Short mmCIF file of C-alpha atoms in Angstrom, two decimals:
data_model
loop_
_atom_site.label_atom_id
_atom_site.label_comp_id
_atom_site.label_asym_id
_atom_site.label_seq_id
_atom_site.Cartn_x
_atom_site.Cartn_y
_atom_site.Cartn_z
CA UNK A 42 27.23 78.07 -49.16
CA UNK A 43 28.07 79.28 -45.44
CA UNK A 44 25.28 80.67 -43.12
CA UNK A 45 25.90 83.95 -43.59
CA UNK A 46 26.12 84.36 -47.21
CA UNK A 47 23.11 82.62 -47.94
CA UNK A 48 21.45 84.65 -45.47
CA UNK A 49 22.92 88.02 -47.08
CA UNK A 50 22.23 86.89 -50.82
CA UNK A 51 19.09 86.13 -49.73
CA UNK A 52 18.67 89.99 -47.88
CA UNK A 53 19.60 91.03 -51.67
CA UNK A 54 16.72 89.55 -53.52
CA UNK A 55 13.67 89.53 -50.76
CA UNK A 56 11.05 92.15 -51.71
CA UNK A 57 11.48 95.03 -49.12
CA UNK A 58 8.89 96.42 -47.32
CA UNK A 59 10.42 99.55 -48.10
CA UNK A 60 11.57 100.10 -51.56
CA UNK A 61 13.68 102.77 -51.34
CA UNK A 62 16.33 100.64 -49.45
CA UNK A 63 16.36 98.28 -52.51
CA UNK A 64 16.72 101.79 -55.00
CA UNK A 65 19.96 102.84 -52.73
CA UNK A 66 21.58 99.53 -53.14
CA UNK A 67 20.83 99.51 -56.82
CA UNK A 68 22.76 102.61 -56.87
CA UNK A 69 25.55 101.61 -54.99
CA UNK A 70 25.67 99.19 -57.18
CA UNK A 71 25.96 101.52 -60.64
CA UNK A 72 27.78 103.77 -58.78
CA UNK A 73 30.30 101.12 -57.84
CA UNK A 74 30.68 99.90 -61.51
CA UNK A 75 30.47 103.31 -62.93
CA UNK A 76 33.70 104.54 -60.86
CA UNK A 77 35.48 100.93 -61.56
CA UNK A 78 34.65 101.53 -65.45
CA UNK A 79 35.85 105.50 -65.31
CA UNK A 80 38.94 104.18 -63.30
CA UNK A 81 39.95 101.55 -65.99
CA UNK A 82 39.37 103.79 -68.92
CA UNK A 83 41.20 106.72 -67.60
CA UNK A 84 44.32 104.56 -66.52
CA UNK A 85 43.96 102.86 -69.98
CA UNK A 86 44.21 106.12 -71.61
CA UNK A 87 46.62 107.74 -69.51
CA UNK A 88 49.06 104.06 -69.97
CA UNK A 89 48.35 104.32 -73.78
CA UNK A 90 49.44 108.15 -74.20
CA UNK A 91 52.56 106.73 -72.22
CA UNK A 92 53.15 104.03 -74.45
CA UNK A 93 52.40 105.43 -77.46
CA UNK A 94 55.00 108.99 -76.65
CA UNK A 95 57.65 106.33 -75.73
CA UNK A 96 57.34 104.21 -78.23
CA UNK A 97 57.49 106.90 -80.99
CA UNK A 98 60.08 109.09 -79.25
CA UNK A 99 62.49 106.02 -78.64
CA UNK A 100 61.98 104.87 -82.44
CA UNK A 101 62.07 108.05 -83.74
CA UNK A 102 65.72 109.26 -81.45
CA UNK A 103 68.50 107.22 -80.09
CA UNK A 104 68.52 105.75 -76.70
CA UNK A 105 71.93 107.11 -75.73
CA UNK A 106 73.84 110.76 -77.44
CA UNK A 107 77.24 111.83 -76.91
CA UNK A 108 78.33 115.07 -77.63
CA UNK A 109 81.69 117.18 -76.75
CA UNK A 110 81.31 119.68 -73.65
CA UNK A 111 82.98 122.57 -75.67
CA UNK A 112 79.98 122.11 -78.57
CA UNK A 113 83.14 122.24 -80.95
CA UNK A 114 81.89 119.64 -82.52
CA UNK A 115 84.22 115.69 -82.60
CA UNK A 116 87.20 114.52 -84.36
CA UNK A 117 88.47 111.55 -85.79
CA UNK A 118 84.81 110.09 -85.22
CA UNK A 119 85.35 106.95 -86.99
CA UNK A 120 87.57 105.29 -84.71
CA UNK A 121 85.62 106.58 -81.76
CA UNK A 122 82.72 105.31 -83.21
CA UNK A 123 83.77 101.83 -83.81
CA UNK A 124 85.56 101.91 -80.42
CA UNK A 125 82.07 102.92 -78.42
CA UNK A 126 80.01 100.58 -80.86
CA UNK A 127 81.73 97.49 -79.63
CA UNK A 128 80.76 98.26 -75.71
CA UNK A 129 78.71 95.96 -74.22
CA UNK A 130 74.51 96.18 -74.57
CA UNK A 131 75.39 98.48 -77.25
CA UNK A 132 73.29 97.51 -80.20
CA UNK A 133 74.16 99.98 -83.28
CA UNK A 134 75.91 103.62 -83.41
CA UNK A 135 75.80 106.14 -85.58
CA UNK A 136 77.23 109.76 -86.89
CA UNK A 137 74.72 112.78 -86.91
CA UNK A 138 74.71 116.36 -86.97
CA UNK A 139 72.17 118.51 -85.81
CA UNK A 140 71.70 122.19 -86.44
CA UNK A 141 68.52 124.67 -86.47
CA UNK A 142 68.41 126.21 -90.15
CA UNK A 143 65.97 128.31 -92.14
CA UNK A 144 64.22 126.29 -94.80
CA UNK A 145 61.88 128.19 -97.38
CA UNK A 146 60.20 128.35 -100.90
CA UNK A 147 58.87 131.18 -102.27
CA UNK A 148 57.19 133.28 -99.47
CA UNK A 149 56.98 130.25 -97.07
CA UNK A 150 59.72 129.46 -94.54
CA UNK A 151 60.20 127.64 -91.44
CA UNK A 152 62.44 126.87 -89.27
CA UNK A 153 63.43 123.21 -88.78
CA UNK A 154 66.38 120.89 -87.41
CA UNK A 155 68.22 119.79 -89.95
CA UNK A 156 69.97 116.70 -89.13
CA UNK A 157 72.67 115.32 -91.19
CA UNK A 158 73.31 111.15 -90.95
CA UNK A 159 74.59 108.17 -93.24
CA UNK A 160 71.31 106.26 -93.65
CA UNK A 161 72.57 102.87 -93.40
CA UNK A 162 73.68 103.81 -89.73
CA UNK A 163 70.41 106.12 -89.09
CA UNK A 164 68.54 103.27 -89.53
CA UNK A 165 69.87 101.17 -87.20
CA UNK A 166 69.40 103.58 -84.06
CA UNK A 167 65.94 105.26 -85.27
CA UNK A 168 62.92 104.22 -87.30
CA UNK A 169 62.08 107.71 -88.99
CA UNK A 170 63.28 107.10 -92.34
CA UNK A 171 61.04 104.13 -92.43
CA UNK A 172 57.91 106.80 -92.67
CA UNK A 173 58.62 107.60 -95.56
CA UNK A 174 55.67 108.21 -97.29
CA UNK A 175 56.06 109.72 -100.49
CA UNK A 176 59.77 109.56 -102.57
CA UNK A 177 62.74 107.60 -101.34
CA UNK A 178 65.42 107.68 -99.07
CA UNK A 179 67.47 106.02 -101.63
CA UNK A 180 68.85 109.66 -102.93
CA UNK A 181 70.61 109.56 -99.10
CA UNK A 182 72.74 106.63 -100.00
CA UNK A 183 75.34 108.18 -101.39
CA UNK A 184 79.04 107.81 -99.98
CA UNK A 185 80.44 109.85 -97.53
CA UNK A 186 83.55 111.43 -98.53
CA UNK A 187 86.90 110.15 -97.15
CA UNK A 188 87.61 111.54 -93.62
CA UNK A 189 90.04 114.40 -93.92
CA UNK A 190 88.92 115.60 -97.25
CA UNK A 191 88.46 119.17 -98.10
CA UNK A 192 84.75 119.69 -99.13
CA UNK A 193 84.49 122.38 -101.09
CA UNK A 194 81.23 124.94 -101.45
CA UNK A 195 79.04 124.53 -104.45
CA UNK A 196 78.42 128.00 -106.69
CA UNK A 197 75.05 128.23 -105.21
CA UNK A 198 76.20 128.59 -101.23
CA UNK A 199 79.00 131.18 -102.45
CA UNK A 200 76.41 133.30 -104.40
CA UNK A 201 73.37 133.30 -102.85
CA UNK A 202 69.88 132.71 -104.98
CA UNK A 203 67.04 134.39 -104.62
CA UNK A 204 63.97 132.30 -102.12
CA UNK A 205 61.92 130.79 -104.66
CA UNK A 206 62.54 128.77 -108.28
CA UNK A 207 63.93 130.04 -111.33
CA UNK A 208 61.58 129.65 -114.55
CA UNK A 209 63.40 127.75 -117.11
CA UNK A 210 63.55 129.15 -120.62
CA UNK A 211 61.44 128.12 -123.44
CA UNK A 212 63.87 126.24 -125.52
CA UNK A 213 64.60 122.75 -124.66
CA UNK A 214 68.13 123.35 -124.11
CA UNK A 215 67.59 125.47 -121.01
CA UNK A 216 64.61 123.10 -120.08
CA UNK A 217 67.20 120.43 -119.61
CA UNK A 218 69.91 122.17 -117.92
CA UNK A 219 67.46 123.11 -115.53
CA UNK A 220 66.32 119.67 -114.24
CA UNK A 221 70.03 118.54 -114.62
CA UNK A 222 70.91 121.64 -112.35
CA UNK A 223 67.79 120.25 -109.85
CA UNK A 224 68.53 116.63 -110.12
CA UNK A 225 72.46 117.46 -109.14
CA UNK A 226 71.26 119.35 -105.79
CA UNK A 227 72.00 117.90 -102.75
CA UNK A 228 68.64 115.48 -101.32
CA UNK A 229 66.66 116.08 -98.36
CA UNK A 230 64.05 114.99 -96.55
CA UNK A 231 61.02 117.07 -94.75
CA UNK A 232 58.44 116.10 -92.77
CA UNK A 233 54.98 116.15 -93.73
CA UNK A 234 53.44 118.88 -92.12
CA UNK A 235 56.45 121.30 -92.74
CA UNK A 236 56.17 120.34 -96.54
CA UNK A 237 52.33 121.17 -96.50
CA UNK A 238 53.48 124.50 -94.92
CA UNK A 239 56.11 125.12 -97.75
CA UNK A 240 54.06 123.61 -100.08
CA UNK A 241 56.60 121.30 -101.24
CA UNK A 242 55.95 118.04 -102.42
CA UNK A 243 58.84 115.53 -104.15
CA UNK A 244 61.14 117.26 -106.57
CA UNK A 245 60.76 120.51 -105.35
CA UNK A 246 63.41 122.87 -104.56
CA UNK A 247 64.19 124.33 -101.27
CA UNK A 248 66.47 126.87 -99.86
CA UNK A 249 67.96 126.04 -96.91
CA UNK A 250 70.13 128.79 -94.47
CA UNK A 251 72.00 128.20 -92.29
CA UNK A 252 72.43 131.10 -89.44
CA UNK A 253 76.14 129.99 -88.98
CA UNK A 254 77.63 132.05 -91.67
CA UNK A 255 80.92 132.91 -93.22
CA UNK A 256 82.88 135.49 -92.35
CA UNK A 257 83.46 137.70 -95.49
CA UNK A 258 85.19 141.51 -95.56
CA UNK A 259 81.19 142.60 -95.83
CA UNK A 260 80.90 141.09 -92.55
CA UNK A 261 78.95 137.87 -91.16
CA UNK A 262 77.12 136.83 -94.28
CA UNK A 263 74.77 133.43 -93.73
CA UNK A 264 75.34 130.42 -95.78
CA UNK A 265 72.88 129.26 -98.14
CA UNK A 266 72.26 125.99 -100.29
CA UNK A 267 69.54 124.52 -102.72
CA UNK A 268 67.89 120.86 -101.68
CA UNK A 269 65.97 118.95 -103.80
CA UNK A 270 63.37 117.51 -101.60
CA UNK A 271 63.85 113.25 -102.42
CA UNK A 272 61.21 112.56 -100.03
CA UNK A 273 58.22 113.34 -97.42
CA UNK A 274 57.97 111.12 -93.99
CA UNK A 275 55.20 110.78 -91.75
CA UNK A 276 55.58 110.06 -88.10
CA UNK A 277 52.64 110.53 -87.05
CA UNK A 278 54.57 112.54 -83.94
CA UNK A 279 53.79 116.42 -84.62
CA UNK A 280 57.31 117.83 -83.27
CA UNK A 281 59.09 115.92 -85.83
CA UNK A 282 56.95 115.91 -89.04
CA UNK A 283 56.55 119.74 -88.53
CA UNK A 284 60.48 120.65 -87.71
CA UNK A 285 62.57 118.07 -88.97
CA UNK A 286 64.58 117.64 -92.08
CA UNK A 287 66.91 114.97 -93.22
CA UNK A 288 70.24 115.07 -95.50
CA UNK A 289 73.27 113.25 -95.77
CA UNK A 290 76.40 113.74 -93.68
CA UNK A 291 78.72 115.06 -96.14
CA UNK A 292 76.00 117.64 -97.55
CA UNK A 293 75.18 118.93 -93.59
CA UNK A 294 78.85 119.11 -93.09
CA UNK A 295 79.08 121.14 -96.40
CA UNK A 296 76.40 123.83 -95.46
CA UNK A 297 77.98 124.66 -92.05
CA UNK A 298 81.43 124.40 -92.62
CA UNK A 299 82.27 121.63 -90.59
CA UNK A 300 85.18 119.56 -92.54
CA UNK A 301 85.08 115.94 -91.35
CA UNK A 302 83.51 117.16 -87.92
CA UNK A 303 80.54 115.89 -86.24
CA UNK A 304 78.37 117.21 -83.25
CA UNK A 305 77.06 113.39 -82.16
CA UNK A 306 77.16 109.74 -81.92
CA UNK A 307 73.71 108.31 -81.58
CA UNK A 308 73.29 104.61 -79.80
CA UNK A 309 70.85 102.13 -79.64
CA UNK A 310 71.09 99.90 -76.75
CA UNK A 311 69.51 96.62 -75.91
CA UNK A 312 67.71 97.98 -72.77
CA UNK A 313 66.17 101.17 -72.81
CA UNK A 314 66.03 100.99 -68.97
CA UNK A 315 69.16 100.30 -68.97
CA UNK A 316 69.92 103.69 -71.03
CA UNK A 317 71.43 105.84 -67.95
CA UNK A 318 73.81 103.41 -66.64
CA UNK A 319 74.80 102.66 -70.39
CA UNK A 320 75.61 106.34 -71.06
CA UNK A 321 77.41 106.93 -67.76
CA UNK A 322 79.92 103.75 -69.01
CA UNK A 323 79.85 105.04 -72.42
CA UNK A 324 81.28 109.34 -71.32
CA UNK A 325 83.74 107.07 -69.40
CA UNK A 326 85.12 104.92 -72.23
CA UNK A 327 84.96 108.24 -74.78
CA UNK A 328 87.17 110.24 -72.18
CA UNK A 329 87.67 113.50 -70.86
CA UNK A 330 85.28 116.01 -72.85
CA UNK A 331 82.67 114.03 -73.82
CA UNK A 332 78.95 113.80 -72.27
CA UNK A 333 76.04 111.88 -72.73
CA UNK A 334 72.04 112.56 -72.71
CA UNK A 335 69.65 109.65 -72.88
CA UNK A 336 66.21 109.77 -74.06
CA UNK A 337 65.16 109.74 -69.82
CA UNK A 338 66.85 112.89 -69.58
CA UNK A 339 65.35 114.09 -72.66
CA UNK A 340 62.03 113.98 -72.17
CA UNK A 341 62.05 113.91 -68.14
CA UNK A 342 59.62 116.66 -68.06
CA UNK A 343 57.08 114.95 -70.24
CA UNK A 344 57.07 111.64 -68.44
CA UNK A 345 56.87 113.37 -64.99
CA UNK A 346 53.52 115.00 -65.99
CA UNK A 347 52.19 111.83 -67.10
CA UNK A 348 53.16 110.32 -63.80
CA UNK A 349 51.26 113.45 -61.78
CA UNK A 350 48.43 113.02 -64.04
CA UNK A 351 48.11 109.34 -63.59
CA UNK A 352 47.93 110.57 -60.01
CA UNK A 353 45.14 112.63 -60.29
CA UNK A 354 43.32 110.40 -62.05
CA UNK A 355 43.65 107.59 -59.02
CA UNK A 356 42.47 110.62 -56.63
CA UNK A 357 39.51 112.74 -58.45
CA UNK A 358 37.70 109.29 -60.35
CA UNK A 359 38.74 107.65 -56.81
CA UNK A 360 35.64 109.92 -55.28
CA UNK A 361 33.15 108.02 -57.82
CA UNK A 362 33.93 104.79 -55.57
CA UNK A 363 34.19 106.87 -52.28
CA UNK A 364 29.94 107.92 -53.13
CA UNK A 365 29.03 104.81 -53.86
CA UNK A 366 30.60 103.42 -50.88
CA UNK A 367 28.78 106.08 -48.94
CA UNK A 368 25.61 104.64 -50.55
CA UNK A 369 26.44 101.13 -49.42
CA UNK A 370 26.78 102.59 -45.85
CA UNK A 371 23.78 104.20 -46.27
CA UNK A 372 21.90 100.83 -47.60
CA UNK A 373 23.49 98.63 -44.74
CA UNK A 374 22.45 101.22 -42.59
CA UNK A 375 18.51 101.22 -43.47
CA UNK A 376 18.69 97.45 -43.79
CA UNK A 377 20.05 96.99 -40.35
CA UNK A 378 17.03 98.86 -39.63
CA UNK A 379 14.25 97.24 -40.92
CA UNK A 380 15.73 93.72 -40.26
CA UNK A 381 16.14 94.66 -36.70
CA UNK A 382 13.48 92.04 -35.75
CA UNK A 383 15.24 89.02 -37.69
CA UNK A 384 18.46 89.77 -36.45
CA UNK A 385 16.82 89.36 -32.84
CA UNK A 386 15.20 86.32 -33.85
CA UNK A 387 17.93 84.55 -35.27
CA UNK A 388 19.95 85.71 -32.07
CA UNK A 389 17.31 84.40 -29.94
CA UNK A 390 18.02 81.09 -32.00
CA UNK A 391 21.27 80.98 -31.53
CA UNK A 392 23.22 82.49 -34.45
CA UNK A 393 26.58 84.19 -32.60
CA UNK A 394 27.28 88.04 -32.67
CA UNK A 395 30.06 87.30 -35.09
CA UNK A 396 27.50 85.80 -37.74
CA UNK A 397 25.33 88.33 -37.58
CA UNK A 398 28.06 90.74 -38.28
CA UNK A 399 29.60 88.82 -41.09
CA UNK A 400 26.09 89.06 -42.88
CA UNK A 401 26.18 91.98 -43.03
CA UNK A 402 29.81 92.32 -44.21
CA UNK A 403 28.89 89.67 -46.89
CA UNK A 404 25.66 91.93 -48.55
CA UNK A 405 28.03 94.90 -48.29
CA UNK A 406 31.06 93.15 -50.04
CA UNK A 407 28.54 91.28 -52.74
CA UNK A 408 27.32 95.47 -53.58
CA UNK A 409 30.98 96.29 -54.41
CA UNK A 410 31.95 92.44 -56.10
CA UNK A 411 29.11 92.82 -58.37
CA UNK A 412 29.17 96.54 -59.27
CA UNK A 413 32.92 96.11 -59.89
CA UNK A 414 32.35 93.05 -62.14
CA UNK A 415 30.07 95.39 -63.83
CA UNK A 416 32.67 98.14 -63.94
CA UNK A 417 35.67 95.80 -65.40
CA UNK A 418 33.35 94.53 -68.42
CA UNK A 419 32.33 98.22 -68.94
CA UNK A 420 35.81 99.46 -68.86
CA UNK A 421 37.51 96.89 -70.93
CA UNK A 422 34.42 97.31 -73.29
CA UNK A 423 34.86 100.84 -73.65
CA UNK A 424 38.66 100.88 -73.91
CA UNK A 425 38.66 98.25 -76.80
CA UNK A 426 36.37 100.59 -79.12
CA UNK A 427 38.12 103.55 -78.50
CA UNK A 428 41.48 101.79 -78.78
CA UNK A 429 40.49 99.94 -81.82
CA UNK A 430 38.14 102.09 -83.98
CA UNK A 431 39.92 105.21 -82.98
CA UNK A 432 36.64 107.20 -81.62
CA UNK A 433 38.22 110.48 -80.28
CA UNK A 434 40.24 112.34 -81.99
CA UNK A 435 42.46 114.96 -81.61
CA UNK A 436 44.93 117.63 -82.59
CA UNK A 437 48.44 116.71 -83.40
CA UNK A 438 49.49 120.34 -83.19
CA UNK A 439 48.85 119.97 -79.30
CA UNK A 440 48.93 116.49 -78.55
CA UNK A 441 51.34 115.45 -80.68
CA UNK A 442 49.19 112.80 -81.61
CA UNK A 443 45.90 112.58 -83.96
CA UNK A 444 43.56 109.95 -81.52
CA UNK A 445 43.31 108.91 -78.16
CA UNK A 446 45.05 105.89 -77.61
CA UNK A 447 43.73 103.35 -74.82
CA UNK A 448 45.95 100.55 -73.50
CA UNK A 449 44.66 98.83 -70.37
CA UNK A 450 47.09 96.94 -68.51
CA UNK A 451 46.20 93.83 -65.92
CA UNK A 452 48.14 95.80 -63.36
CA UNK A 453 46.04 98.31 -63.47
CA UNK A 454 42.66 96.50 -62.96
CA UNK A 455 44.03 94.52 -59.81
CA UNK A 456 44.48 97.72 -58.06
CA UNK A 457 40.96 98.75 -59.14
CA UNK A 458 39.34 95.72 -57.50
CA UNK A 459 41.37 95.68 -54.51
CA UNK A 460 40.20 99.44 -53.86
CA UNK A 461 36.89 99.17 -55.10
CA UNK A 462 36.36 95.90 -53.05
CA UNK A 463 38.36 97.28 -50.13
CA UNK A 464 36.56 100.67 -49.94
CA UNK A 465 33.41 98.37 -50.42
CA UNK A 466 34.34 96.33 -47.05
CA UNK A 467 35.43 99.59 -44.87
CA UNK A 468 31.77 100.85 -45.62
CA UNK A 469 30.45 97.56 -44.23
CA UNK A 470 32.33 97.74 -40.46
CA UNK A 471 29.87 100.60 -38.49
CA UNK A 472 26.13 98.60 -40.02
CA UNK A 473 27.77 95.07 -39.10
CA UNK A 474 29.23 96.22 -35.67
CA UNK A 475 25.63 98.04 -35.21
CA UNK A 476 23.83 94.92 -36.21
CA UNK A 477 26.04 92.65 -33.90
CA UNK A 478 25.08 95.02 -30.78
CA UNK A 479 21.18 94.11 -31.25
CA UNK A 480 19.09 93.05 -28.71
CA UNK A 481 16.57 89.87 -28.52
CA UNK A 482 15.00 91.23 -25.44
CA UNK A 483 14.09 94.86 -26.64
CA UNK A 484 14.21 93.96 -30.37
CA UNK A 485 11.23 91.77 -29.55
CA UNK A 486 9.72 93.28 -26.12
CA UNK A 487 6.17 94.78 -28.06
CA UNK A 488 5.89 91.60 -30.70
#
């Protein structure tokens, strides 16, 4: 061990004449570890509400969307799509339609976007029909019918029932016409919270509007259709199990009067990084008309925010360190002090200005090595139980999430050493440089 460590680990265990010095740097110490711990649990917190919004908003939406400019919705998809699907770092493609309708039962409505999709292709770009909970997504497996071909209207859009079910008659007869009537509605899907809210569950029938319309000689009349509710998913993401609603293609393209029109292509690609350069190559290939979004664009706003609140964090659980740094001054200070006399002894022996500095540098930097040791095993300690047992909990309605997640990342704690430690050092520079100006002569002129 050098000379001046030794000497500066040994300044941290000597009985003081004066206690209190020993009390600050005891402090300085928790209040070292306490700001290292609060900085690695609110960066693990703020990374894991990062990760856990991407993760569910890129596996619940495509990476990439095109769409036409004039919203008139695109023709003679098919070969577009198989065109676009073959472009490089494209992964999978598929059809969708989305459109804000009324969905109700009984009393209860809400409004929701109902999206229309071939599931063999949805669930290659998205992971949402795999939280499926209750039912099956296998009523969504039906063919799509032939492009070109003219879909006609069931009896049930053209004469519009009344919200709510029918109650079948008592003879068996009419008891069995009545499921065949429900088990020949088109399927859809809801989310779970908007099926508590309708108080659906499996099987039960839902009347969906759709605020398009159809012109009629009465006017603008909206369209409306019966669904038979095949099956409930779970997220876990609030915005989607409380607004979304699943179908297939040809039943969406029924209910608005669409033909063999869709309103976008939906891509997966094999770099979400990657996704903006991906869709700018992608509007290109499609032509003159087309533009694309890409889940960056999307949700730009909500990734900002995260990135000013990450800063905030740094800055206002930052002060924590910049106290107890203030106590370490304070401690070198008052040490400085009361070893006046040694200092001008082991001056008067022969130990360099430099040394004595470095001493002091060395007990200061020990304060803020130890305290931030402290702080890491605090942290991590802290962020495993809440990330693993789920301890605070919250509400999805607002956070779109039901717990706090925690994800500490190595990154992360490297910066928190190098300030800690760093801020730990800059409080060491004025007591060192005072201790190095000492003395011999008038240190030790009365002994």
């Amino acid at each position: 061990m050098r000379f001046e460590l030794f000497i500066a680990t040994r300044y941290l265990r000597a009985k003081r004449r004066q206690a209190f010095i020993g009390i600050i740097t005891g402090i300085s110490i928790v209040g070292v570890a306490a700001g290292v711990a609060s900085l690695i649990v609110a960066l693990a917190i703020n990374n894991g509400f990062r990760q856990d919004l991407q993760e569910r908003l890129i596996g619940s939406t495509s990476h990439i969307s095109l769409l036409r400019v004039a919203d008139d919705g695109i023709k003679d998809w098919p070969a577009l799509l198989d065109r676009l699907s073959k472009q490089p770092q494209v992964v999978a493609a598929a059809p969708a339609i989305f459109e804000q309708v009324l969905i109700s039962r009984g009393p209860r409505a809400r409004g929701a976007v109902l999206k229309g999709m071939i599931p063999a292709d949805e669930r290659k770009v998205g992971d949402l029909l795999n939280t499926i909970k209750e039912g099956s997504a296998d009523a969504l497996e039906e063919p799509v019918p032939p492009s070109g071909q003219n879909l006609q209207e069931p009896d049930d859009q053209k004469n519009p029932p009344a919200s709510g079910s029918t109650s079948p008659e008592d003879s068996p007869d009419a008891l069995a016409s009545v499921h065949a009537r429900v088990a020949a509605m088109p399927p859809i899907i809801l989310g779970k919270d908007m099926a508590d809210n309708l108080g659906a569950t499996v099987g039960s029938v839902v009347l969906v509007t759709s605020p398009q319309g159809e012109l009629t000689p009465f006017g603008m009349v909206p369209k409306y259709s019966r669904f038979r509710v095949a099956g409930i998913f779970n997220s876990g993401f609030y915005d989607y199990d409380s607004s979304w609603a699943f179908t297939r293609l040809s039943d969406a393209q029924r209910l608005f009067g669409l033909g063999d029109l869709i309103s976008v292509i939906e891509f997966k690609v094999d770099d979400i990084d990657k996704a903006d350069v991906v869709a700018r190559q992608l509007e290109n290939v499609a032509g003159k008309g087309f533009m694309t979004t890409n889940w960056k664009e999307q949700n730009q706003a909500l990734f900002h925010a995260l990135n000013m609140e990450r800063l905030v964090t740094y800055i206002t659980v930052g002060l924590i360190v910049f106290v107890a740094a203030l106590n370490i001054l304070i401690s070198l200070i008052m040490m400085v002090m009361e070893k006046t006399k040694d200092i001008a002894v082991l001056m008067s022996m022969g130990t360099r200005k430099a040394q004595v500095r470095n001493i002091f540098i060395a007990q200061g930097v020990l304060i803020g090595v130890i305290g931030t040791a402290i702080g890491l095993l605090l942290g991590y300690a802290i962020s495993y139980a809440g990330g693993h047992y789920h301890m605070i909990s919250l509400s999805p309605e607002v956070y779109s999430i039901d717990y706090v997640p925690f994800a500490p990342r190595l990154k992360d704690s490297l910066w928190v050493v190098l300030v800690a430690v760093g801020v730990s050092f800059i409080a060491t520079l004025y007591p060192s440089w005072s201790a190095g100006r000492t003395l011999p002569a008038e240190a030790l002129r009365y002994e």
